[in-house]
Amino acid sequence: MEFENMKETCASSRNVFDGKVLHVFVDDINLPDGARGFREYIKHGGAVAVLPLTDDGEVICVRQYRYAIGRVTTEIPAGKLDAPTEDHREAALRELREETGARCERFTFLGTYIGSPAILDEKIDIYLAEGLCFGETDFDEDEFIEIERIPLATLVEDAMAGRIMDGKTLYAIFKVNELLRRRREGRA
């Protein structure tokens, strides 16, 4: 295994908080040089996100208040998995429909985003949805969301200017922008 000399191993693990979404652990570990250490980290059941792109090059974004940072953010539709065994593609299609009312003809896996690997094991599978048609939204009862169509080029500019701060959204914006560039050049 590459970088085997960097591997840390668990000597013991303690669950110090077991919430509905987050599970906090403190592990005593063996460091690569044989010394002991500890790691505090959070386990999360995983999530999915979708960048819905209209035929006109607009992205269907959601704006919502994020309590942890005390502000409204602009994001792509996303949500946690309902169960650890839930199919990620199906979960992403569900979130797309619930948050935007959209269904799609084409669905492309863009990759997996890991936002803070030093303290959080959450993995977010991200998709591109194209060929959209719209119906009714179905927000969760604790979601208060505004939907907005924003040109992808504007989102790229907003990201470069620091106006978009959500990591999964930044990942998706830049990945889709590059994918579309490669398509235009006949390389994708």
mmCIF file with all atom_site columns, C-alpha atoms in Angstrom:
data_model
loop_
_atom_site.group_PDB
_atom_site.id
_atom_site.type_symbol
_atom_site.label_atom_id
_atom_site.label_alt_id
_atom_site.label_comp_id
_atom_site.label_asym_id
_atom_site.label_entity_id
_atom_site.label_seq_id
_atom_site.pdbx_PDB_ins_code
_atom_site.Cartn_x
_atom_site.Cartn_y
_atom_site.Cartn_z
_atom_site.occupancy
_atom_site.B_iso_or_equiv
_atom_site.pdbx_formal_charge
_atom_site.auth_seq_id
_atom_site.auth_comp_id
_atom_site.auth_asym_id
_atom_site.auth_atom_id
_atom_site.pdbx_PDB_model_num
ATOM 1   C CA . MET A 1 1   ? 0.000   0.000  0.000   1.00 0.00 ? 1   MET A CA 1
ATOM 2   C CA . GLU A 1 2   ? 1.323   3.410  -0.986  1.00 0.00 ? 2   GLU A CA 1
ATOM 3   C CA . PHE A 1 3   ? 2.210   5.650  1.978   1.00 0.00 ? 3   PHE A CA 1
ATOM 4   C CA . GLU A 1 4   ? 1.941   2.691  4.387   1.00 0.00 ? 4   GLU A CA 1
ATOM 5   C CA . ASN A 1 5   ? 4.619   4.387  6.502   1.00 0.00 ? 5   ASN A CA 1
ATOM 6   C CA . MET A 1 6   ? 2.124   7.214  7.229   1.00 0.00 ? 6   MET A CA 1
ATOM 7   C CA . LYS A 1 7   ? -0.748  5.051  8.490   1.00 0.00 ? 7   LYS A CA 1
ATOM 8   C CA . GLU A 1 8   ? -2.222  5.635  11.944  1.00 0.00 ? 8   GLU A CA 1
ATOM 9   C CA . THR A 1 9   ? -3.986  2.766  13.710  1.00 0.00 ? 9   THR A CA 1
ATOM 10  C CA . CYS A 1 10  ? -6.666  2.749  16.383  1.00 0.00 ? 10  CYS A CA 1
ATOM 11  C CA . ALA A 1 11  ? -5.701  1.487  19.859  1.00 0.00 ? 11  ALA A CA 1
ATOM 12  C CA . SER A 1 12  ? -9.107  2.281  21.394  1.00 0.00 ? 12  SER A CA 1
ATOM 13  C CA . SER A 1 13  ? -12.209 4.269  20.469  1.00 0.00 ? 13  SER A CA 1
ATOM 14  C CA . ARG A 1 14  ? -14.817 6.125  22.520  1.00 0.00 ? 14  ARG A CA 1
ATOM 15  C CA . ASN A 1 15  ? -18.151 7.455  21.240  1.00 0.00 ? 15  ASN A CA 1
ATOM 16  C CA . VAL A 1 16  ? -18.582 10.722 23.177  1.00 0.00 ? 16  VAL A CA 1
ATOM 17  C CA . PHE A 1 17  ? -21.750 11.928 21.422  1.00 0.00 ? 17  PHE A CA 1
ATOM 18  C CA . ASP A 1 18  ? -24.325 9.947  19.474  1.00 0.00 ? 18  ASP A CA 1
ATOM 19  C CA . GLY A 1 19  ? -26.736 12.303 17.715  1.00 0.00 ? 19  GLY A CA 1
ATOM 20  C CA . LYS A 1 20  ? -29.328 11.879 15.008  1.00 0.00 ? 20  LYS A CA 1
ATOM 21  C CA . VAL A 1 21  ? -26.949 12.964 12.228  1.00 0.00 ? 21  VAL A CA 1
ATOM 22  C CA . LEU A 1 22  ? -23.499 13.192 13.822  1.00 0.00 ? 22  LEU A CA 1
ATOM 23  C CA . HIS A 1 23  ? -21.530 10.756 15.950  1.00 0.00 ? 23  HIS A CA 1
ATOM 24  C CA . VAL A 1 24  ? -18.442 12.134 17.717  1.00 0.00 ? 24  VAL A CA 1
ATOM 25  C CA . PHE A 1 25  ? -15.514 9.893  18.619  1.00 0.00 ? 25  PHE A CA 1
ATOM 26  C CA . VAL A 1 26  ? -12.208 10.215 20.455  1.00 0.00 ? 26  VAL A CA 1
ATOM 27  C CA . ASP A 1 27  ? -9.683  7.538  19.528  1.00 0.00 ? 27  ASP A CA 1
ATOM 28  C CA . ASP A 1 28  ? -6.343  6.718  21.100  1.00 0.00 ? 28  ASP A CA 1
ATOM 29  C CA . ILE A 1 29  ? -4.058  5.948  18.184  1.00 0.00 ? 29  ILE A CA 1
ATOM 30  C CA . ASN A 1 30  ? -0.660  4.542  17.334  1.00 0.00 ? 30  ASN A CA 1
ATOM 31  C CA . LEU A 1 31  ? 1.324   6.997  15.233  1.00 0.00 ? 31  LEU A CA 1
ATOM 32  C CA . PRO A 1 32  ? 3.608   5.860  12.395  1.00 0.00 ? 32  PRO A CA 1
ATOM 33  C CA . ASP A 1 33  ? 6.738   6.412  14.529  1.00 0.00 ? 33  ASP A CA 1
ATOM 34  C CA . GLY A 1 34  ? 5.378   4.198  17.339  1.00 0.00 ? 34  GLY A CA 1
ATOM 35  C CA . ALA A 1 35  ? 4.306   7.065  19.607  1.00 0.00 ? 35  ALA A CA 1
ATOM 36  C CA . ARG A 1 36  ? 0.735   7.380  20.922  1.00 0.00 ? 36  ARG A CA 1
ATOM 37  C CA . GLY A 1 37  ? -1.681  10.149 20.077  1.00 0.00 ? 37  GLY A CA 1
ATOM 38  C CA . PHE A 1 38  ? -5.402  10.860 19.836  1.00 0.00 ? 38  PHE A CA 1
ATOM 39  C CA . ARG A 1 39  ? -7.878  11.922 17.188  1.00 0.00 ? 39  ARG A CA 1
ATOM 40  C CA . GLU A 1 40  ? -11.262 13.592 17.630  1.00 0.00 ? 40  GLU A CA 1
ATOM 41  C CA . TYR A 1 41  ? -13.543 13.084 14.655  1.00 0.00 ? 41  TYR A CA 1
ATOM 42  C CA . ILE A 1 42  ? -17.138 12.948 13.519  1.00 0.00 ? 42  ILE A CA 1
ATOM 43  C CA . LYS A 1 43  ? -18.872 10.118 11.674  1.00 0.00 ? 43  LYS A CA 1
ATOM 44  C CA . HIS A 1 44  ? -21.691 10.988 9.299   1.00 0.00 ? 44  HIS A CA 1
ATOM 45  C CA . GLY A 1 45  ? -23.942 8.691  7.271   1.00 0.00 ? 45  GLY A CA 1
ATOM 46  C CA . GLY A 1 46  ? -23.119 10.317 3.942   1.00 0.00 ? 46  GLY A CA 1
ATOM 47  C CA . ALA A 1 47  ? -24.901 12.645 1.564   1.00 0.00 ? 47  ALA A CA 1
ATOM 48  C CA . VAL A 1 48  ? -25.579 13.439 -2.062  1.00 0.00 ? 48  VAL A CA 1
ATOM 49  C CA . ALA A 1 49  ? -25.769 16.653 -4.086  1.00 0.00 ? 49  ALA A CA 1
ATOM 50  C CA . VAL A 1 50  ? -26.918 17.590 -7.589  1.00 0.00 ? 50  VAL A CA 1
ATOM 51  C CA . LEU A 1 51  ? -26.086 20.470 -9.906  1.00 0.00 ? 51  LEU A CA 1
ATOM 52  C CA . PRO A 1 52  ? -29.256 20.841 -12.016 1.00 0.00 ? 52  PRO A CA 1
ATOM 53  C CA . LEU A 1 53  ? -28.329 22.534 -15.315 1.00 0.00 ? 53  LEU A CA 1
ATOM 54  C CA . THR A 1 54  ? -31.025 23.871 -17.625 1.00 0.00 ? 54  THR A CA 1
ATOM 55  C CA . ASP A 1 55  ? -30.715 23.815 -21.413 1.00 0.00 ? 55  ASP A CA 1
ATOM 56  C CA . ASP A 1 56  ? -30.111 27.581 -21.178 1.00 0.00 ? 56  ASP A CA 1
ATOM 57  C CA . GLY A 1 57  ? -27.029 27.125 -18.971 1.00 0.00 ? 57  GLY A CA 1
ATOM 58  C CA . GLU A 1 58  ? -28.705 28.108 -15.718 1.00 0.00 ? 58  GLU A CA 1
ATOM 59  C CA . VAL A 1 59  ? -28.153 26.233 -12.473 1.00 0.00 ? 59  VAL A CA 1
ATOM 60  C CA . ILE A 1 60  ? -31.115 25.645 -10.179 1.00 0.00 ? 60  ILE A CA 1
ATOM 61  C CA . CYS A 1 61  ? -29.748 26.747 -6.804  1.00 0.00 ? 61  CYS A CA 1
ATOM 62  C CA . VAL A 1 62  ? -31.264 26.763 -3.359  1.00 0.00 ? 62  VAL A CA 1
ATOM 63  C CA . ARG A 1 63  ? -30.867 29.477 -0.768  1.00 0.00 ? 63  ARG A CA 1
ATOM 64  C CA . GLN A 1 64  ? -31.354 28.552 2.853   1.00 0.00 ? 64  GLN A CA 1
ATOM 65  C CA . TYR A 1 65  ? -30.360 29.702 6.289   1.00 0.00 ? 65  TYR A CA 1
ATOM 66  C CA . ARG A 1 66  ? -27.524 27.635 7.755   1.00 0.00 ? 66  ARG A CA 1
ATOM 67  C CA . TYR A 1 67  ? -27.702 27.772 11.523  1.00 0.00 ? 67  TYR A CA 1
ATOM 68  C CA . ALA A 1 68  ? -24.097 26.671 12.174  1.00 0.00 ? 68  ALA A CA 1
ATOM 69  C CA . ILE A 1 69  ? -22.680 29.708 10.344  1.00 0.00 ? 69  ILE A CA 1
ATOM 70  C CA . GLY A 1 70  ? -25.588 32.084 10.996  1.00 0.00 ? 70  GLY A CA 1
ATOM 71  C CA . ARG A 1 71  ? -26.259 33.091 7.399   1.00 0.00 ? 71  ARG A CA 1
ATOM 72  C CA . VAL A 1 72  ? -28.106 32.299 4.206   1.00 0.00 ? 72  VAL A CA 1
ATOM 73  C CA . THR A 1 73  ? -26.070 30.350 1.670   1.00 0.00 ? 73  THR A CA 1
ATOM 74  C CA . THR A 1 74  ? -26.384 29.677 -2.037  1.00 0.00 ? 74  THR A CA 1
ATOM 75  C CA . GLU A 1 75  ? -25.998 25.958 -2.682  1.00 0.00 ? 75  GLU A CA 1
ATOM 76  C CA . ILE A 1 76  ? -26.834 23.179 -5.075  1.00 0.00 ? 76  ILE A CA 1
ATOM 77  C CA . PRO A 1 77  ? -29.612 20.827 -3.918  1.00 0.00 ? 77  PRO A CA 1
ATOM 78  C CA . ALA A 1 78  ? -28.327 18.229 -1.458  1.00 0.00 ? 78  ALA A CA 1
ATOM 79  C CA . GLY A 1 79  ? -29.324 15.966 1.376   1.00 0.00 ? 79  GLY A CA 1
ATOM 80  C CA . LYS A 1 80  ? -28.209 13.180 3.631   1.00 0.00 ? 80  LYS A CA 1
ATOM 81  C CA . LEU A 1 81  ? -28.758 9.546  2.849   1.00 0.00 ? 81  LEU A CA 1
ATOM 82  C CA . ASP A 1 82  ? -31.887 8.132  4.491   1.00 0.00 ? 82  ASP A CA 1
ATOM 83  C CA . ALA A 1 83  ? -30.013 4.894  5.321   1.00 0.00 ? 83  ALA A CA 1
ATOM 84  C CA . PRO A 1 84  ? -26.395 3.718  5.017   1.00 0.00 ? 84  PRO A CA 1
ATOM 85  C CA . THR A 1 85  ? -27.441 1.238  2.316   1.00 0.00 ? 85  THR A CA 1
ATOM 86  C CA . GLU A 1 86  ? -29.477 3.731  0.252   1.00 0.00 ? 86  GLU A CA 1
ATOM 87  C CA . ASP A 1 87  ? -28.449 3.884  -3.402  1.00 0.00 ? 87  ASP A CA 1
ATOM 88  C CA . HIS A 1 88  ? -26.620 7.199  -3.828  1.00 0.00 ? 88  HIS A CA 1
ATOM 89  C CA . ARG A 1 89  ? -27.917 7.823  -7.343  1.00 0.00 ? 89  ARG A CA 1
ATOM 90  C CA . GLU A 1 90  ? -31.516 7.276  -6.246  1.00 0.00 ? 90  GLU A CA 1
ATOM 91  C CA . ALA A 1 91  ? -31.004 9.513  -3.202  1.00 0.00 ? 91  ALA A CA 1
ATOM 92  C CA . ALA A 1 92  ? -29.648 12.287 -5.427  1.00 0.00 ? 92  ALA A CA 1
ATOM 93  C CA . LEU A 1 93  ? -32.602 11.976 -7.800  1.00 0.00 ? 93  LEU A CA 1
ATOM 94  C CA . ARG A 1 94  ? -34.912 12.188 -4.761  1.00 0.00 ? 94  ARG A CA 1
ATOM 95  C CA . GLU A 1 95  ? -33.207 15.355 -3.476  1.00 0.00 ? 95  GLU A CA 1
ATOM 96  C CA . LEU A 1 96  ? -33.367 16.921 -6.946  1.00 0.00 ? 96  LEU A CA 1
ATOM 97  C CA . ARG A 1 97  ? -37.118 16.310 -7.096  1.00 0.00 ? 97  ARG A CA 1
ATOM 98  C CA . GLU A 1 98  ? -37.827 17.313 -3.485  1.00 0.00 ? 98  GLU A CA 1
ATOM 99  C CA . GLU A 1 99  ? -35.837 20.561 -3.502  1.00 0.00 ? 99  GLU A CA 1
ATOM 100 C CA . THR A 1 100 ? -36.381 21.781 -7.082  1.00 0.00 ? 100 THR A CA 1
ATOM 101 C CA . GLY A 1 101 ? -39.327 19.780 -8.414  1.00 0.00 ? 101 GLY A CA 1
ATOM 102 C CA . ALA A 1 102 ? -37.090 18.655 -11.286 1.00 0.00 ? 102 ALA A CA 1
ATOM 103 C CA . ARG A 1 103 ? -36.647 15.328 -13.009 1.00 0.00 ? 103 ARG A CA 1
ATOM 104 C CA . CYS A 1 104 ? -33.912 14.791 -15.568 1.00 0.00 ? 104 CYS A CA 1
ATOM 105 C CA . GLU A 1 105 ? -33.107 12.898 -18.761 1.00 0.00 ? 105 GLU A CA 1
ATOM 106 C CA . ARG A 1 106 ? -29.339 12.707 -18.175 1.00 0.00 ? 106 ARG A CA 1
ATOM 107 C CA . PHE A 1 107 ? -27.604 12.128 -14.843 1.00 0.00 ? 107 PHE A CA 1
ATOM 108 C CA . THR A 1 108 ? -23.797 12.161 -14.635 1.00 0.00 ? 108 THR A CA 1
ATOM 109 C CA . PHE A 1 109 ? -21.682 11.245 -11.617 1.00 0.00 ? 109 PHE A CA 1
ATOM 110 C CA . LEU A 1 110 ? -19.114 14.024 -11.022 1.00 0.00 ? 110 LEU A CA 1
ATOM 111 C CA . GLY A 1 111 ? -17.195 12.576 -8.079  1.00 0.00 ? 111 GLY A CA 1
ATOM 112 C CA . THR A 1 112 ? -17.108 12.364 -4.316  1.00 0.00 ? 112 THR A CA 1
ATOM 113 C CA . TYR A 1 113 ? -16.457 15.453 -2.227  1.00 0.00 ? 113 TYR A CA 1
ATOM 114 C CA . ILE A 1 114 ? -14.888 15.175 1.235   1.00 0.00 ? 114 ILE A CA 1
ATOM 115 C CA . GLY A 1 115 ? -15.137 18.561 2.908   1.00 0.00 ? 115 GLY A CA 1
ATOM 116 C CA . SER A 1 116 ? -13.050 18.247 6.045   1.00 0.00 ? 116 SER A CA 1
ATOM 117 C CA . PRO A 1 117 ? -11.145 14.933 6.156   1.00 0.00 ? 117 PRO A CA 1
ATOM 118 C CA . ALA A 1 118 ? -9.175  15.883 9.264   1.00 0.00 ? 118 ALA A CA 1
ATOM 119 C CA . ILE A 1 119 ? -12.281 15.764 11.474  1.00 0.00 ? 119 ILE A CA 1
ATOM 120 C CA . LEU A 1 120 ? -15.247 14.500 9.439   1.00 0.00 ? 120 LEU A CA 1
ATOM 121 C CA . ASP A 1 121 ? -15.774 11.279 7.449   1.00 0.00 ? 121 ASP A CA 1
ATOM 122 C CA . GLU A 1 122 ? -18.774 12.629 5.476   1.00 0.00 ? 122 GLU A CA 1
ATOM 123 C CA . LYS A 1 123 ? -18.616 11.759 1.791   1.00 0.00 ? 123 LYS A CA 1
ATOM 124 C CA . ILE A 1 124 ? -20.898 13.582 -0.641  1.00 0.00 ? 124 ILE A CA 1
ATOM 125 C CA . ASP A 1 125 ? -21.478 11.998 -4.040  1.00 0.00 ? 125 ASP A CA 1
ATOM 126 C CA . ILE A 1 126 ? -22.152 14.770 -6.543  1.00 0.00 ? 126 ILE A CA 1
ATOM 127 C CA . TYR A 1 127 ? -24.073 14.537 -9.816  1.00 0.00 ? 127 TYR A CA 1
ATOM 128 C CA . LEU A 1 128 ? -24.928 16.699 -12.830 1.00 0.00 ? 128 LEU A CA 1
ATOM 129 C CA . ALA A 1 129 ? -28.594 16.647 -13.909 1.00 0.00 ? 129 ALA A CA 1
ATOM 130 C CA . GLU A 1 130 ? -29.454 17.740 -17.462 1.00 0.00 ? 130 GLU A CA 1
ATOM 131 C CA . GLY A 1 131 ? -32.547 17.621 -19.651 1.00 0.00 ? 131 GLY A CA 1
ATOM 132 C CA . LEU A 1 132 ? -34.713 18.951 -16.848 1.00 0.00 ? 132 LEU A CA 1
ATOM 133 C CA . CYS A 1 133 ? -38.488 19.028 -16.614 1.00 0.00 ? 133 CYS A CA 1
ATOM 134 C CA . PHE A 1 134 ? -40.244 20.513 -13.609 1.00 0.00 ? 134 PHE A CA 1
ATOM 135 C CA . GLY A 1 135 ? -43.081 19.556 -11.295 1.00 0.00 ? 135 GLY A CA 1
ATOM 136 C CA . GLU A 1 136 ? -43.858 20.187 -7.633  1.00 0.00 ? 136 GLU A CA 1
ATOM 137 C CA . THR A 1 137 ? -41.278 20.480 -4.860  1.00 0.00 ? 137 THR A CA 1
ATOM 138 C CA . ASP A 1 138 ? -41.575 18.451 -1.665  1.00 0.00 ? 138 ASP A CA 1
ATOM 139 C CA . PHE A 1 139 ? -39.445 20.133 1.010   1.00 0.00 ? 139 PHE A CA 1
ATOM 140 C CA . ASP A 1 140 ? -38.782 18.431 4.329   1.00 0.00 ? 140 ASP A CA 1
ATOM 141 C CA . GLU A 1 141 ? -40.935 20.018 7.045   1.00 0.00 ? 141 GLU A CA 1
ATOM 142 C CA . ASP A 1 142 ? -37.889 21.686 8.642   1.00 0.00 ? 142 ASP A CA 1
ATOM 143 C CA . GLU A 1 143 ? -36.573 23.106 5.327   1.00 0.00 ? 143 GLU A CA 1
ATOM 144 C CA . PHE A 1 144 ? -37.212 26.706 4.346   1.00 0.00 ? 144 PHE A CA 1
ATOM 145 C CA . ILE A 1 145 ? -35.750 27.040 0.868   1.00 0.00 ? 145 ILE A CA 1
ATOM 146 C CA . GLU A 1 146 ? -35.865 29.618 -1.904  1.00 0.00 ? 146 GLU A CA 1
ATOM 147 C CA . ILE A 1 147 ? -35.081 28.395 -5.405  1.00 0.00 ? 147 ILE A CA 1
ATOM 148 C CA . GLU A 1 148 ? -33.177 30.566 -7.862  1.00 0.00 ? 148 GLU A CA 1
ATOM 149 C CA . ARG A 1 149 ? -31.921 30.055 -11.409 1.00 0.00 ? 149 ARG A CA 1
ATOM 150 C CA . ILE A 1 150 ? -28.406 31.410 -11.811 1.00 0.00 ? 150 ILE A CA 1
ATOM 151 C CA . PRO A 1 151 ? -26.307 31.229 -14.999 1.00 0.00 ? 151 PRO A CA 1
ATOM 152 C CA . LEU A 1 152 ? -23.332 28.891 -14.552 1.00 0.00 ? 152 LEU A CA 1
ATOM 153 C CA . ALA A 1 153 ? -20.989 31.671 -15.707 1.00 0.00 ? 153 ALA A CA 1
ATOM 154 C CA . THR A 1 154 ? -22.349 33.920 -12.931 1.00 0.00 ? 154 THR A CA 1
ATOM 155 C CA . LEU A 1 155 ? -21.808 31.170 -10.349 1.00 0.00 ? 155 LEU A CA 1
ATOM 156 C CA . VAL A 1 156 ? -18.201 30.789 -11.508 1.00 0.00 ? 156 VAL A CA 1
ATOM 157 C CA . GLU A 1 157 ? -17.696 34.551 -11.070 1.00 0.00 ? 157 GLU A CA 1
ATOM 158 C CA . ASP A 1 158 ? -19.429 34.469 -7.663  1.00 0.00 ? 158 ASP A CA 1
ATOM 159 C CA . ALA A 1 159 ? -17.202 31.570 -6.606  1.00 0.00 ? 159 ALA A CA 1
ATOM 160 C CA . MET A 1 160 ? -14.048 33.374 -7.742  1.00 0.00 ? 160 MET A CA 1
ATOM 161 C CA . ALA A 1 161 ? -15.158 36.506 -5.860  1.00 0.00 ? 161 ALA A CA 1
ATOM 162 C CA . GLY A 1 162 ? -15.751 34.539 -2.643  1.00 0.00 ? 162 GLY A CA 1
ATOM 163 C CA . ARG A 1 163 ? -19.523 34.955 -2.664  1.00 0.00 ? 163 ARG A CA 1
ATOM 164 C CA . ILE A 1 164 ? -20.097 31.172 -2.782  1.00 0.00 ? 164 ILE A CA 1
ATOM 165 C CA . MET A 1 165 ? -18.548 29.464 0.224   1.00 0.00 ? 165 MET A CA 1
ATOM 166 C CA . ASP A 1 166 ? -20.236 26.064 0.369   1.00 0.00 ? 166 ASP A CA 1
ATOM 167 C CA . GLY A 1 167 ? -17.587 23.476 -0.518  1.00 0.00 ? 167 GLY A CA 1
ATOM 168 C CA . LYS A 1 168 ? -19.769 20.950 -2.339  1.00 0.00 ? 168 LYS A CA 1
ATOM 169 C CA . THR A 1 169 ? -21.249 23.751 -4.426  1.00 0.00 ? 169 THR A CA 1
ATOM 170 C CA . LEU A 1 170 ? -17.815 25.113 -5.328  1.00 0.00 ? 170 LEU A CA 1
ATOM 171 C CA . TYR A 1 171 ? -16.677 21.608 -6.279  1.00 0.00 ? 171 TYR A CA 1
ATOM 172 C CA . ALA A 1 172 ? -19.708 21.098 -8.540  1.00 0.00 ? 172 ALA A CA 1
ATOM 173 C CA . ILE A 1 173 ? -19.524 24.551 -10.163 1.00 0.00 ? 173 ILE A CA 1
ATOM 174 C CA . PHE A 1 174 ? -15.886 24.189 -11.190 1.00 0.00 ? 174 PHE A CA 1
ATOM 175 C CA . LYS A 1 175 ? -16.206 20.540 -12.190 1.00 0.00 ? 175 LYS A CA 1
ATOM 176 C CA . VAL A 1 176 ? -19.260 21.196 -14.412 1.00 0.00 ? 176 VAL A CA 1
ATOM 177 C CA . ASN A 1 177 ? -17.695 24.330 -15.895 1.00 0.00 ? 177 ASN A CA 1
ATOM 178 C CA . GLU A 1 178 ? -14.642 22.288 -16.924 1.00 0.00 ? 178 GLU A CA 1
ATOM 179 C CA . LEU A 1 179 ? -16.768 19.375 -18.167 1.00 0.00 ? 179 LEU A CA 1
ATOM 180 C CA . LEU A 1 180 ? -18.761 21.722 -20.419 1.00 0.00 ? 180 LEU A CA 1
ATOM 181 C CA . ARG A 1 181 ? -15.532 23.286 -21.734 1.00 0.00 ? 181 ARG A CA 1
ATOM 182 C CA . ARG A 1 182 ? -14.217 19.824 -22.618 1.00 0.00 ? 182 ARG A CA 1
ATOM 183 C CA . ARG A 1 183 ? -17.507 18.932 -24.314 1.00 0.00 ? 183 ARG A CA 1
ATOM 184 C CA . ARG A 1 184 ? -17.260 22.076 -26.473 1.00 0.00 ? 184 ARG A CA 1
ATOM 185 C CA . GLU A 1 185 ? -13.726 21.047 -27.430 1.00 0.00 ? 185 GLU A CA 1
ATOM 186 C CA . GLY A 1 186 ? -14.867 17.480 -28.169 1.00 0.00 ? 186 GLY A CA 1
ATOM 187 C CA . ARG A 1 187 ? -12.782 16.006 -25.313 1.00 0.00 ? 187 ARG A CA 1
ATOM 188 C CA . ALA A 1 188 ? -15.577 14.698 -23.064 1.00 0.00 ? 188 ALA A CA 1
#
